[in-house]
Amino acid sequence: MRFQKAEVSSPATIANFGPGFDSFGLCLASPVDRISISRREGEDFTVEIEGDHGLPVDPEKNTASFAALKLAEKCECDGKGFSMSIQKGMKPGSGIGSSAASSVGGAVAMAALLGVRDKRIILEAAAMGEELISGSRHFDNVAAALYGGFTFVSDHSSKRIIRIEPPTFNIVVLLPEIEIRTGYAREMIPESVPMADAVANLSWAAGMVHSMMSKDIEAVAHHLNDKLVIPYRQGLIPGYAAVRESALNAGALAVSIGGSGPAIFAIAREGTDRILEAMAEALRSSAGLEAESFVTEPGTGAKVLSVV
Ligand code: HSE
Protein backbone atom coordinates (compact mmCIF):
# COMPACT_ATOMS: atom_id res chain seq x y z
CA MET A 1 0.00 0.00 0.00
CA ARG A 2 1.37 3.41 -0.99
CA PHE A 3 0.26 6.07 1.48
CA GLN A 4 -0.34 9.68 0.39
CA LYS A 5 -0.63 11.59 3.66
CA ALA A 6 0.31 11.08 7.30
CA GLU A 7 -0.55 13.24 10.31
CA VAL A 8 1.16 12.94 13.68
CA SER A 9 1.33 14.62 17.07
CA SER A 10 4.64 14.93 18.88
CA PRO A 11 4.94 16.04 22.51
CA ALA A 12 6.99 18.36 24.67
CA THR A 13 9.53 16.69 26.97
CA ILE A 14 11.70 17.50 29.96
CA ALA A 15 15.31 16.53 29.38
CA ASN A 16 17.81 15.81 32.16
CA PHE A 17 14.97 15.49 34.71
CA GLY A 18 17.24 16.33 37.66
CA PRO A 19 20.35 14.16 37.79
CA GLY A 20 20.27 12.64 34.27
CA PHE A 21 22.09 15.18 32.07
CA ASP A 22 21.85 14.08 28.41
CA SER A 23 20.31 10.80 29.55
CA PHE A 24 16.93 11.19 31.29
CA GLY A 25 13.82 12.41 29.53
CA LEU A 26 10.23 12.69 30.68
CA CYS A 27 7.50 12.87 28.06
CA LEU A 28 4.70 15.39 28.77
CA ALA A 29 1.05 14.79 27.90
CA SER A 30 0.84 18.35 26.49
CA PRO A 31 1.61 20.56 24.65
CA VAL A 32 2.14 18.81 21.31
CA ASP A 33 3.22 19.79 17.79
CA ARG A 34 1.08 18.57 14.90
CA ILE A 35 2.87 17.69 11.71
CA SER A 36 1.50 16.35 8.45
CA ILE A 37 3.33 15.22 5.34
CA SER A 38 1.86 14.59 1.88
CA ARG A 39 3.23 13.26 -1.36
CA ARG A 40 3.62 15.80 -4.17
CA GLU A 41 5.01 13.77 -7.02
CA GLY A 42 7.54 15.61 -9.18
CA GLU A 43 7.82 18.64 -6.87
CA ASP A 44 10.53 19.77 -4.46
CA PHE A 45 10.14 19.25 -0.70
CA THR A 46 8.21 22.22 0.73
CA VAL A 47 7.57 23.25 4.33
CA GLU A 48 4.75 25.41 5.64
CA ILE A 49 4.56 26.57 9.27
CA GLU A 50 1.38 27.91 10.84
CA GLY A 51 1.94 31.17 12.76
CA ASP A 52 5.14 33.19 13.10
CA HIS A 53 7.74 31.33 15.16
CA GLY A 54 10.80 32.55 13.29
CA LEU A 55 11.52 28.99 12.17
CA PRO A 56 13.10 28.24 8.77
CA VAL A 57 11.03 26.80 5.91
CA ASP A 58 14.06 25.58 3.97
CA PRO A 59 13.68 21.77 4.25
CA GLU A 60 17.42 21.39 4.88
CA LYS A 61 17.28 23.89 7.76
CA ASN A 62 13.96 23.12 9.42
CA THR A 63 14.41 20.46 12.10
CA ALA A 64 11.17 18.56 11.31
CA SER A 65 11.76 18.35 7.57
CA PHE A 66 15.49 17.65 8.08
CA ALA A 67 14.63 14.66 10.30
CA ALA A 68 12.05 13.52 7.71
CA LEU A 69 14.66 13.81 4.94
CA LYS A 70 17.18 11.84 7.01
CA LEU A 71 14.60 9.13 7.58
CA ALA A 72 13.84 9.00 3.85
CA GLU A 73 17.58 8.77 3.13
CA LYS A 74 17.97 5.85 5.54
CA CYS A 75 15.21 4.10 3.59
CA GLU A 76 16.80 4.90 0.24
CA CYS A 77 14.05 7.28 -0.77
CA ASP A 78 15.33 10.52 -2.38
CA GLY A 79 13.24 12.88 -0.22
CA LYS A 80 11.76 14.76 -3.20
CA GLY A 81 8.05 15.19 -3.84
CA PHE A 82 6.77 15.88 -0.32
CA SER A 83 5.07 18.80 1.39
CA MET A 84 5.11 19.21 5.14
CA SER A 85 2.83 21.31 7.27
CA ILE A 86 3.77 22.17 10.88
CA GLN A 87 1.59 23.50 13.67
CA LYS A 88 3.84 24.36 16.62
CA GLY A 89 2.21 23.75 19.99
CA MET A 90 5.19 25.00 21.98
CA LYS A 91 7.59 27.92 22.03
CA PRO A 92 11.02 27.20 20.50
CA GLY A 93 14.00 27.73 22.83
CA SER A 94 11.94 27.44 25.99
CA GLY A 95 13.43 24.26 27.50
CA ILE A 96 10.61 21.80 26.86
CA GLY A 97 12.10 20.04 23.86
CA SER A 98 10.55 22.05 21.03
CA SER A 99 13.21 21.00 18.52
CA ALA A 100 12.93 17.35 19.60
CA ALA A 101 9.12 17.48 19.22
CA SER A 102 9.59 18.78 15.67
CA SER A 103 12.34 16.28 14.84
CA VAL A 104 10.42 13.31 16.20
CA GLY A 105 7.22 14.52 14.54
CA GLY A 106 8.97 14.90 11.18
CA ALA A 107 10.64 11.50 11.40
CA VAL A 108 7.48 9.71 12.63
CA ALA A 109 5.37 11.33 9.90
CA MET A 110 7.79 10.32 7.14
CA ALA A 111 8.07 6.82 8.65
CA ALA A 112 4.28 6.45 8.63
CA LEU A 113 4.12 7.57 5.01
CA LEU A 114 6.86 5.16 3.93
CA GLY A 115 5.56 2.29 6.08
CA VAL A 116 8.71 2.20 8.28
CA ARG A 117 8.08 0.70 11.74
CA ASP A 118 11.59 0.33 13.16
CA LYS A 119 11.79 2.83 16.03
CA ARG A 120 15.60 2.74 16.03
CA ILE A 121 15.63 4.22 12.51
CA ILE A 122 13.12 6.89 13.58
CA LEU A 123 15.17 7.70 16.69
CA GLU A 124 18.41 8.10 14.70
CA ALA A 125 16.75 10.39 12.15
CA ALA A 126 15.10 12.46 14.88
CA ALA A 127 18.42 12.85 16.73
CA MET A 128 19.95 14.21 13.51
CA GLY A 129 17.21 16.85 13.42
CA GLU A 130 17.95 17.73 17.04
CA GLU A 131 21.67 18.01 16.23
CA LEU A 132 20.93 20.46 13.42
CA ILE A 133 19.56 22.94 15.98
CA SER A 134 21.62 22.32 19.12
CA GLY A 135 24.93 21.30 17.54
CA SER A 136 24.97 18.13 19.61
CA ARG A 137 23.38 14.72 18.99
CA HIS A 138 21.84 14.09 22.40
CA PHE A 139 19.02 11.59 22.68
CA ASP A 140 17.29 12.62 25.92
CA ASN A 141 14.44 14.73 24.49
CA VAL A 142 13.98 12.72 21.30
CA ALA A 143 13.84 9.36 23.12
CA ALA A 144 11.17 10.64 25.53
CA ALA A 145 9.13 12.22 22.72
CA LEU A 146 9.29 9.04 20.63
CA TYR A 147 8.81 6.33 23.28
CA GLY A 148 6.79 8.30 25.87
CA GLY A 149 6.98 7.88 29.65
CA PHE A 150 10.34 8.18 31.41
CA THR A 151 13.31 7.24 29.25
CA PHE A 152 17.05 7.14 29.68
CA VAL A 153 20.11 6.42 27.59
CA SER A 154 21.72 3.50 29.41
CA ASP A 155 24.71 3.34 27.05
CA HIS A 156 25.76 6.29 24.91
CA SER A 157 27.98 4.40 22.47
CA SER A 158 25.29 1.89 21.46
CA LYS A 159 22.51 4.45 22.10
CA ARG A 160 20.61 1.95 24.18
CA ILE A 161 17.34 3.49 25.39
CA ILE A 162 15.29 2.16 28.29
CA ARG A 163 11.70 3.20 28.88
CA ILE A 164 9.94 3.07 32.24
CA GLU A 165 6.24 3.69 32.77
CA PRO A 166 6.23 6.57 35.28
CA PRO A 167 3.66 7.17 38.02
CA THR A 168 1.05 9.87 37.37
CA PHE A 169 1.81 13.24 38.96
CA ASN A 170 1.20 16.90 38.19
CA ILE A 171 3.89 18.89 36.46
CA VAL A 172 3.63 22.68 36.72
CA VAL A 173 5.68 24.35 33.98
CA LEU A 174 6.72 27.99 33.84
CA LEU A 175 8.28 29.37 30.64
CA PRO A 176 9.91 32.74 31.43
CA GLU A 177 9.76 35.19 28.49
CA ILE A 178 13.41 34.75 27.58
CA GLU A 179 15.06 32.39 25.13
CA ILE A 180 18.13 30.29 25.87
CA ARG A 181 19.90 28.61 22.98
CA THR A 182 20.84 25.04 23.90
CA GLY A 183 24.25 25.42 22.25
CA TYR A 184 24.99 28.44 24.46
CA ALA A 185 23.74 26.71 27.62
CA ARG A 186 26.01 23.76 26.82
CA GLU A 187 29.00 26.11 26.71
CA MET A 188 28.34 26.93 30.38
CA ILE A 189 29.09 23.37 31.48
CA PRO A 190 32.68 22.74 32.60
CA GLU A 191 34.87 20.08 30.95
CA SER A 192 35.30 18.30 34.27
CA VAL A 193 33.45 18.27 37.59
CA PRO A 194 34.46 17.44 41.16
CA MET A 195 34.34 13.71 41.93
CA ALA A 196 32.02 14.32 44.90
CA ASP A 197 29.48 16.01 42.58
CA ALA A 198 29.67 13.13 40.11
CA VAL A 199 29.06 10.67 42.96
CA ALA A 200 26.09 12.71 44.20
CA ASN A 201 24.50 12.68 40.72
CA LEU A 202 25.21 8.99 40.22
CA SER A 203 23.35 8.20 43.44
CA TRP A 204 20.42 10.49 42.64
CA ALA A 205 20.18 9.03 39.12
CA ALA A 206 20.06 5.47 40.44
CA GLY A 207 17.47 6.60 43.00
CA MET A 208 15.39 8.29 40.29
CA VAL A 209 15.25 5.17 38.13
CA HIS A 210 14.18 3.07 41.12
CA SER A 211 11.59 5.70 42.14
CA MET A 212 10.07 5.67 38.65
CA MET A 213 10.00 1.87 38.57
CA SER A 214 8.36 1.67 41.97
CA LYS A 215 6.00 4.55 41.06
CA ASP A 216 6.89 6.38 44.27
CA ILE A 217 6.19 10.08 43.66
CA GLU A 218 7.79 11.32 46.91
CA ALA A 219 10.95 9.40 46.01
CA VAL A 220 10.91 10.87 42.49
CA ALA A 221 10.83 14.31 44.13
CA HIS A 222 13.58 13.37 46.59
CA HIS A 223 15.95 12.44 43.76
CA LEU A 224 15.15 15.45 41.54
CA ASN A 225 18.55 17.09 42.14
CA ASP A 226 21.61 17.93 40.11
CA LYS A 227 25.15 19.11 40.72
CA LEU A 228 26.60 18.62 37.23
CA VAL A 229 24.85 21.27 35.13
CA ILE A 230 22.28 23.34 37.01
CA PRO A 231 24.81 25.08 39.28
CA TYR A 232 26.60 26.33 36.14
CA ARG A 233 23.48 27.25 34.18
CA GLN A 234 21.00 28.62 36.68
CA GLY A 235 22.46 32.13 36.31
CA LEU A 236 21.03 32.16 32.77
CA ILE A 237 17.51 32.19 34.27
CA PRO A 238 16.89 35.41 36.22
CA GLY A 239 14.82 34.69 39.34
CA TYR A 240 15.33 30.91 39.30
CA ALA A 241 16.19 30.65 43.01
CA ALA A 242 13.17 32.77 44.01
CA VAL A 243 10.80 30.81 41.76
CA ARG A 244 12.10 27.52 43.15
CA GLU A 245 11.67 28.63 46.74
CA SER A 246 8.17 30.00 46.16
CA ALA A 247 7.04 26.76 44.48
CA LEU A 248 8.32 24.69 47.40
CA ASN A 249 6.64 27.05 49.88
CA ALA A 250 3.39 26.70 47.94
CA GLY A 251 3.47 22.91 48.26
CA ALA A 252 5.52 21.63 45.32
CA LEU A 253 7.36 18.38 46.04
CA ALA A 254 10.44 19.38 43.99
CA VAL A 255 11.55 21.94 41.42
CA SER A 256 14.12 21.86 38.62
CA ILE A 257 15.04 23.27 35.20
CA GLY A 258 13.69 21.75 31.99
CA GLY A 259 16.59 20.76 29.70
CA SER A 260 18.79 23.76 29.02
CA GLY A 261 16.08 26.15 30.27
CA PRO A 262 14.58 28.63 30.74
CA ALA A 263 11.64 26.30 31.59
CA ILE A 264 11.26 25.80 35.32
CA PHE A 265 9.07 22.90 36.41
CA ALA A 266 7.64 21.74 39.71
CA ILE A 267 6.13 18.38 40.49
CA ALA A 268 3.14 18.14 42.79
CA ARG A 269 0.37 15.86 43.99
CA GLU A 270 -2.12 18.72 44.40
CA GLY A 271 -2.50 22.52 44.64
CA THR A 272 -1.22 23.16 41.12
CA ASP A 273 -3.06 26.52 40.71
CA ARG A 274 -1.51 27.84 43.91
CA ILE A 275 1.97 26.64 42.91
CA LEU A 276 1.68 28.10 39.43
CA GLU A 277 0.58 31.50 40.76
CA ALA A 278 3.37 31.51 43.34
CA MET A 279 5.99 30.72 40.68
CA ALA A 280 4.71 33.37 38.26
CA GLU A 281 4.57 36.00 41.02
CA ALA A 282 8.10 35.16 42.21
CA LEU A 283 9.43 35.49 38.65
CA ARG A 284 7.68 38.85 38.26
CA SER A 285 8.85 40.30 41.57
CA SER A 286 12.41 38.95 41.52
CA ALA A 287 13.26 39.32 37.83
CA GLY A 288 10.55 41.53 36.31
CA LEU A 289 9.68 38.80 33.83
CA GLU A 290 6.33 37.47 32.65
CA ALA A 291 5.89 33.82 31.74
CA GLU A 292 3.68 31.37 29.93
CA SER A 293 2.63 28.49 32.12
CA PHE A 294 0.68 25.25 32.06
CA VAL A 295 -0.01 22.15 34.10
CA THR A 296 0.41 18.71 32.63
CA GLU A 297 1.39 15.13 33.52
CA PRO A 298 3.60 12.41 32.06
CA GLY A 299 2.57 11.50 28.51
CA THR A 300 2.71 8.55 26.15
CA GLY A 301 4.78 9.85 23.22
CA ALA A 302 4.36 10.73 19.55
CA LYS A 303 1.26 9.36 17.84
CA VAL A 304 0.28 8.72 14.25
CA LEU A 305 -3.14 10.40 14.05
CA SER A 306 -3.93 9.27 10.53
CA VAL A 307 -2.27 7.76 7.49
CA VAL A 308 -4.15 7.46 4.21
N1 HSE B 1 20.45 17.53 27.69
C1 HSE B 1 20.32 18.74 26.93
C2 HSE B 1 20.99 19.85 27.70
C3 HSE B 1 18.88 19.03 26.73
O1 HSE B 1 20.70 20.01 28.88
O2 HSE B 1 21.80 20.59 27.11
C4 HSE B 1 18.62 20.27 25.95
O3 HSE B 1 18.19 19.97 24.69
Coordinates of C-alpha atoms and ligand atoms in Angstrom, one line a residue:
M1 CA 0.0 0.0 0.0
R2 CA 1.4 3.4 -1.0
F3 CA 0.3 6.1 1.5
Q4 CA -0.3 9.7 0.4
K5 CA -0.6 11.6 3.7
A6 CA 0.3 11.1 7.3
E7 CA -0.5 13.2 10.3
V8 CA 1.2 12.9 13.7
S9 CA 1.3 14.6 17.1
S10 CA 4.6 14.9 18.9
P11 CA 4.9 16.0 22.5
A12 CA 7.0 18.4 24.7
T13 CA 9.5 16.7 27.0
I14 CA 11.7 17.5 30.0
A15 CA 15.3 16.5 29.4
N16 CA 17.8 15.8 32.2
F17 CA 15.0 15.5 34.7
G18 CA 17.2 16.3 37.7
P19 CA 20.4 14.2 37.8
G20 CA 20.3 12.6 34.3
F21 CA 22.1 15.2 32.1
D22 CA 21.9 14.1 28.4
S23 CA 20.3 10.8 29.5
F24 CA 16.9 11.2 31.3
G25 CA 13.8 12.4 29.5
L26 CA 10.2 12.7 30.7
C27 CA 7.5 12.9 28.1
L28 CA 4.7 15.4 28.8
A29 CA 1.1 14.8 27.9
S30 CA 0.8 18.3 26.5
P31 CA 1.6 20.6 24.7
V32 CA 2.1 18.8 21.3
D33 CA 3.2 19.8 17.8
R34 CA 1.1 18.6 14.9
I35 CA 2.9 17.7 11.7
S36 CA 1.5 16.4 8.4
I37 CA 3.3 15.2 5.3
S38 CA 1.9 14.6 1.9
R39 CA 3.2 13.3 -1.4
R40 CA 3.6 15.8 -4.2
E41 CA 5.0 13.8 -7.0
G42 CA 7.5 15.6 -9.2
E43 CA 7.8 18.6 -6.9
D44 CA 10.5 19.8 -4.5
F45 CA 10.1 19.2 -0.7
T46 CA 8.2 22.2 0.7
V47 CA 7.6 23.3 4.3
E48 CA 4.7 25.4 5.6
I49 CA 4.6 26.6 9.3
E50 CA 1.4 27.9 10.8
G51 CA 1.9 31.2 12.8
D52 CA 5.1 33.2 13.1
H53 CA 7.7 31.3 15.2
G54 CA 10.8 32.6 13.3
L55 CA 11.5 29.0 12.2
P56 CA 13.1 28.2 8.8
V57 CA 11.0 26.8 5.9
D58 CA 14.1 25.6 4.0
P59 CA 13.7 21.8 4.3
E60 CA 17.4 21.4 4.9
K61 CA 17.3 23.9 7.8
N62 CA 14.0 23.1 9.4
T63 CA 14.4 20.5 12.1
A64 CA 11.2 18.6 11.3
S65 CA 11.8 18.4 7.6
F66 CA 15.5 17.7 8.1
A67 CA 14.6 14.7 10.3
A68 CA 12.0 13.5 7.7
L69 CA 14.7 13.8 4.9
K70 CA 17.2 11.8 7.0
L71 CA 14.6 9.1 7.6
A72 CA 13.8 9.0 3.8
E73 CA 17.6 8.8 3.1
K74 CA 18.0 5.9 5.5
C75 CA 15.2 4.1 3.6
E76 CA 16.8 4.9 0.2
C77 CA 14.0 7.3 -0.8
D78 CA 15.3 10.5 -2.4
G79 CA 13.2 12.9 -0.2
K80 CA 11.8 14.8 -3.2
G81 CA 8.1 15.2 -3.8
F82 CA 6.8 15.9 -0.3
S83 CA 5.1 18.8 1.4
M84 CA 5.1 19.2 5.1
S85 CA 2.8 21.3 7.3
I86 CA 3.8 22.2 10.9
Q87 CA 1.6 23.5 13.7
K88 CA 3.8 24.4 16.6
G89 CA 2.2 23.8 20.0
M90 CA 5.2 25.0 22.0
K91 CA 7.6 27.9 22.0
P92 CA 11.0 27.2 20.5
G93 CA 14.0 27.7 22.8
S94 CA 11.9 27.4 26.0
G95 CA 13.4 24.3 27.5
I96 CA 10.6 21.8 26.9
G97 CA 12.1 20.0 23.9
S98 CA 10.5 22.1 21.0
S99 CA 13.2 21.0 18.5
A100 CA 12.9 17.4 19.6
A101 CA 9.1 17.5 19.2
S102 CA 9.6 18.8 15.7
S103 CA 12.3 16.3 14.8
V104 CA 10.4 13.3 16.2
G105 CA 7.2 14.5 14.5
G106 CA 9.0 14.9 11.2
A107 CA 10.6 11.5 11.4
V108 CA 7.5 9.7 12.6
A109 CA 5.4 11.3 9.9
M110 CA 7.8 10.3 7.1
A111 CA 8.1 6.8 8.6
A112 CA 4.3 6.4 8.6
L113 CA 4.1 7.6 5.0
L114 CA 6.9 5.2 3.9
G115 CA 5.6 2.3 6.1
V116 CA 8.7 2.2 8.3
R117 CA 8.1 0.7 11.7
D118 CA 11.6 0.3 13.2
K119 CA 11.8 2.8 16.0
R120 CA 15.6 2.7 16.0
I121 CA 15.6 4.2 12.5
I122 CA 13.1 6.9 13.6
L123 CA 15.2 7.7 16.7
E124 CA 18.4 8.1 14.7
A125 CA 16.7 10.4 12.1
A126 CA 15.1 12.5 14.9
A127 CA 18.4 12.9 16.7
M128 CA 19.9 14.2 13.5
G129 CA 17.2 16.8 13.4
E130 CA 18.0 17.7 17.0
E131 CA 21.7 18.0 16.2
L132 CA 20.9 20.5 13.4
I133 CA 19.6 22.9 16.0
S134 CA 21.6 22.3 19.1
G135 CA 24.9 21.3 17.5
S136 CA 25.0 18.1 19.6
R137 CA 23.4 14.7 19.0
H138 CA 21.8 14.1 22.4
F139 CA 19.0 11.6 22.7
D140 CA 17.3 12.6 25.9
N141 CA 14.4 14.7 24.5
V142 CA 14.0 12.7 21.3
A143 CA 13.8 9.4 23.1
A144 CA 11.2 10.6 25.5
A145 CA 9.1 12.2 22.7
L146 CA 9.3 9.0 20.6
Y147 CA 8.8 6.3 23.3
G148 CA 6.8 8.3 25.9
G149 CA 7.0 7.9 29.6
F150 CA 10.3 8.2 31.4
T151 CA 13.3 7.2 29.2
F152 CA 17.0 7.1 29.7
V153 CA 20.1 6.4 27.6
S154 CA 21.7 3.5 29.4
D155 CA 24.7 3.3 27.0
H156 CA 25.8 6.3 24.9
S157 CA 28.0 4.4 22.5
S158 CA 25.3 1.9 21.5
K159 CA 22.5 4.4 22.1
R160 CA 20.6 2.0 24.2
I161 CA 17.3 3.5 25.4
I162 CA 15.3 2.2 28.3
R163 CA 11.7 3.2 28.9
I164 CA 9.9 3.1 32.2
E165 CA 6.2 3.7 32.8
P166 CA 6.2 6.6 35.3
P167 CA 3.7 7.2 38.0
T168 CA 1.0 9.9 37.4
F169 CA 1.8 13.2 39.0
N170 CA 1.2 16.9 38.2
I171 CA 3.9 18.9 36.5
V172 CA 3.6 22.7 36.7
V173 CA 5.7 24.3 34.0
L174 CA 6.7 28.0 33.8
L175 CA 8.3 29.4 30.6
P176 CA 9.9 32.7 31.4
E177 CA 9.8 35.2 28.5
I178 CA 13.4 34.8 27.6
E179 CA 15.1 32.4 25.1
I180 CA 18.1 30.3 25.9
R181 CA 19.9 28.6 23.0
T182 CA 20.8 25.0 23.9
G183 CA 24.2 25.4 22.3
Y184 CA 25.0 28.4 24.5
A185 CA 23.7 26.7 27.6
R186 CA 26.0 23.8 26.8
E187 CA 29.0 26.1 26.7
M188 CA 28.3 26.9 30.4
I189 CA 29.1 23.4 31.5
P190 CA 32.7 22.7 32.6
E191 CA 34.9 20.1 31.0
S192 CA 35.3 18.3 34.3
V193 CA 33.5 18.3 37.6
P194 CA 34.5 17.4 41.2
M195 CA 34.3 13.7 41.9
A196 CA 32.0 14.3 44.9
D197 CA 29.5 16.0 42.6
A198 CA 29.7 13.1 40.1
V199 CA 29.1 10.7 43.0
A200 CA 26.1 12.7 44.2
N201 CA 24.5 12.7 40.7
L202 CA 25.2 9.0 40.2
S203 CA 23.4 8.2 43.4
W204 CA 20.4 10.5 42.6
A205 CA 20.2 9.0 39.1
A206 CA 20.1 5.5 40.4
G207 CA 17.5 6.6 43.0
M208 CA 15.4 8.3 40.3
V209 CA 15.3 5.2 38.1
H210 CA 14.2 3.1 41.1
S211 CA 11.6 5.7 42.1
M212 CA 10.1 5.7 38.6
M213 CA 10.0 1.9 38.6
S214 CA 8.4 1.7 42.0
K215 CA 6.0 4.6 41.1
D216 CA 6.9 6.4 44.3
I217 CA 6.2 10.1 43.7
E218 CA 7.8 11.3 46.9
A219 CA 11.0 9.4 46.0
V220 CA 10.9 10.9 42.5
A221 CA 10.8 14.3 44.1
H222 CA 13.6 13.4 46.6
H223 CA 16.0 12.4 43.8
L224 CA 15.2 15.4 41.5
N225 CA 18.5 17.1 42.1
D226 CA 21.6 17.9 40.1
K227 CA 25.2 19.1 40.7
L228 CA 26.6 18.6 37.2
V229 CA 24.9 21.3 35.1
I230 CA 22.3 23.3 37.0
P231 CA 24.8 25.1 39.3
Y232 CA 26.6 26.3 36.1
R233 CA 23.5 27.3 34.2
Q234 CA 21.0 28.6 36.7
G235 CA 22.5 32.1 36.3
L236 CA 21.0 32.2 32.8
I237 CA 17.5 32.2 34.3
P238 CA 16.9 35.4 36.2
G239 CA 14.8 34.7 39.3
Y240 CA 15.3 30.9 39.3
A241 CA 16.2 30.7 43.0
A242 CA 13.2 32.8 44.0
V243 CA 10.8 30.8 41.8
R244 CA 12.1 27.5 43.2
E245 CA 11.7 28.6 46.7
S246 CA 8.2 30.0 46.2
A247 CA 7.0 26.8 44.5
L248 CA 8.3 24.7 47.4
N249 CA 6.6 27.1 49.9
A250 CA 3.4 26.7 47.9
G251 CA 3.5 22.9 48.3
A252 CA 5.5 21.6 45.3
L253 CA 7.4 18.4 46.0
A254 CA 10.4 19.4 44.0
V255 CA 11.5 21.9 41.4
S256 CA 14.1 21.9 38.6
I257 CA 15.0 23.3 35.2
G258 CA 13.7 21.7 32.0
G259 CA 16.6 20.8 29.7
S260 CA 18.8 23.8 29.0
G261 CA 16.1 26.2 30.3
P262 CA 14.6 28.6 30.7
A263 CA 11.6 26.3 31.6
I264 CA 11.3 25.8 35.3
F265 CA 9.1 22.9 36.4
A266 CA 7.6 21.7 39.7
I267 CA 6.1 18.4 40.5
A268 CA 3.1 18.1 42.8
R269 CA 0.4 15.9 44.0
E270 CA -2.1 18.7 44.4
G271 CA -2.5 22.5 44.6
T272 CA -1.2 23.2 41.1
D273 CA -3.1 26.5 40.7
R274 CA -1.5 27.8 43.9
I275 CA 2.0 26.6 42.9
L276 CA 1.7 28.1 39.4
E277 CA 0.6 31.5 40.8
A278 CA 3.4 31.5 43.3
M279 CA 6.0 30.7 40.7
A280 CA 4.7 33.4 38.3
E281 CA 4.6 36.0 41.0
A282 CA 8.1 35.2 42.2
L283 CA 9.4 35.5 38.7
R284 CA 7.7 38.9 38.3
S285 CA 8.8 40.3 41.6
S286 CA 12.4 39.0 41.5
A287 CA 13.3 39.3 37.8
G288 CA 10.6 41.5 36.3
L289 CA 9.7 38.8 33.8
E290 CA 6.3 37.5 32.7
A291 CA 5.9 33.8 31.7
E292 CA 3.7 31.4 29.9
S293 CA 2.6 28.5 32.1
F294 CA 0.7 25.3 32.1
V295 CA 0.0 22.2 34.1
T296 CA 0.4 18.7 32.6
E297 CA 1.4 15.1 33.5
P298 CA 3.6 12.4 32.1
G299 CA 2.6 11.5 28.5
T300 CA 2.7 8.5 26.2
G301 CA 4.8 9.9 23.2
A302 CA 4.4 10.7 19.5
K303 CA 1.3 9.4 17.8
V304 CA 0.3 8.7 14.2
L305 CA -3.1 10.4 14.1
S306 CA -3.9 9.3 10.5
V307 CA -2.3 7.8 7.5
V308 CA -4.2 7.5 4.2
Ligands
HSE1 N1 20.5 17.5 27.7 C1 20.3 18.7 26.9 C2 21.0 19.9 27.7 C3 18.9 19.0 26.7 O1 20.7 20.0 28.9 O2 21.8 20.6 27.1 C4 18.6 20.3 26.0 O3 18.2 20.0 24.7

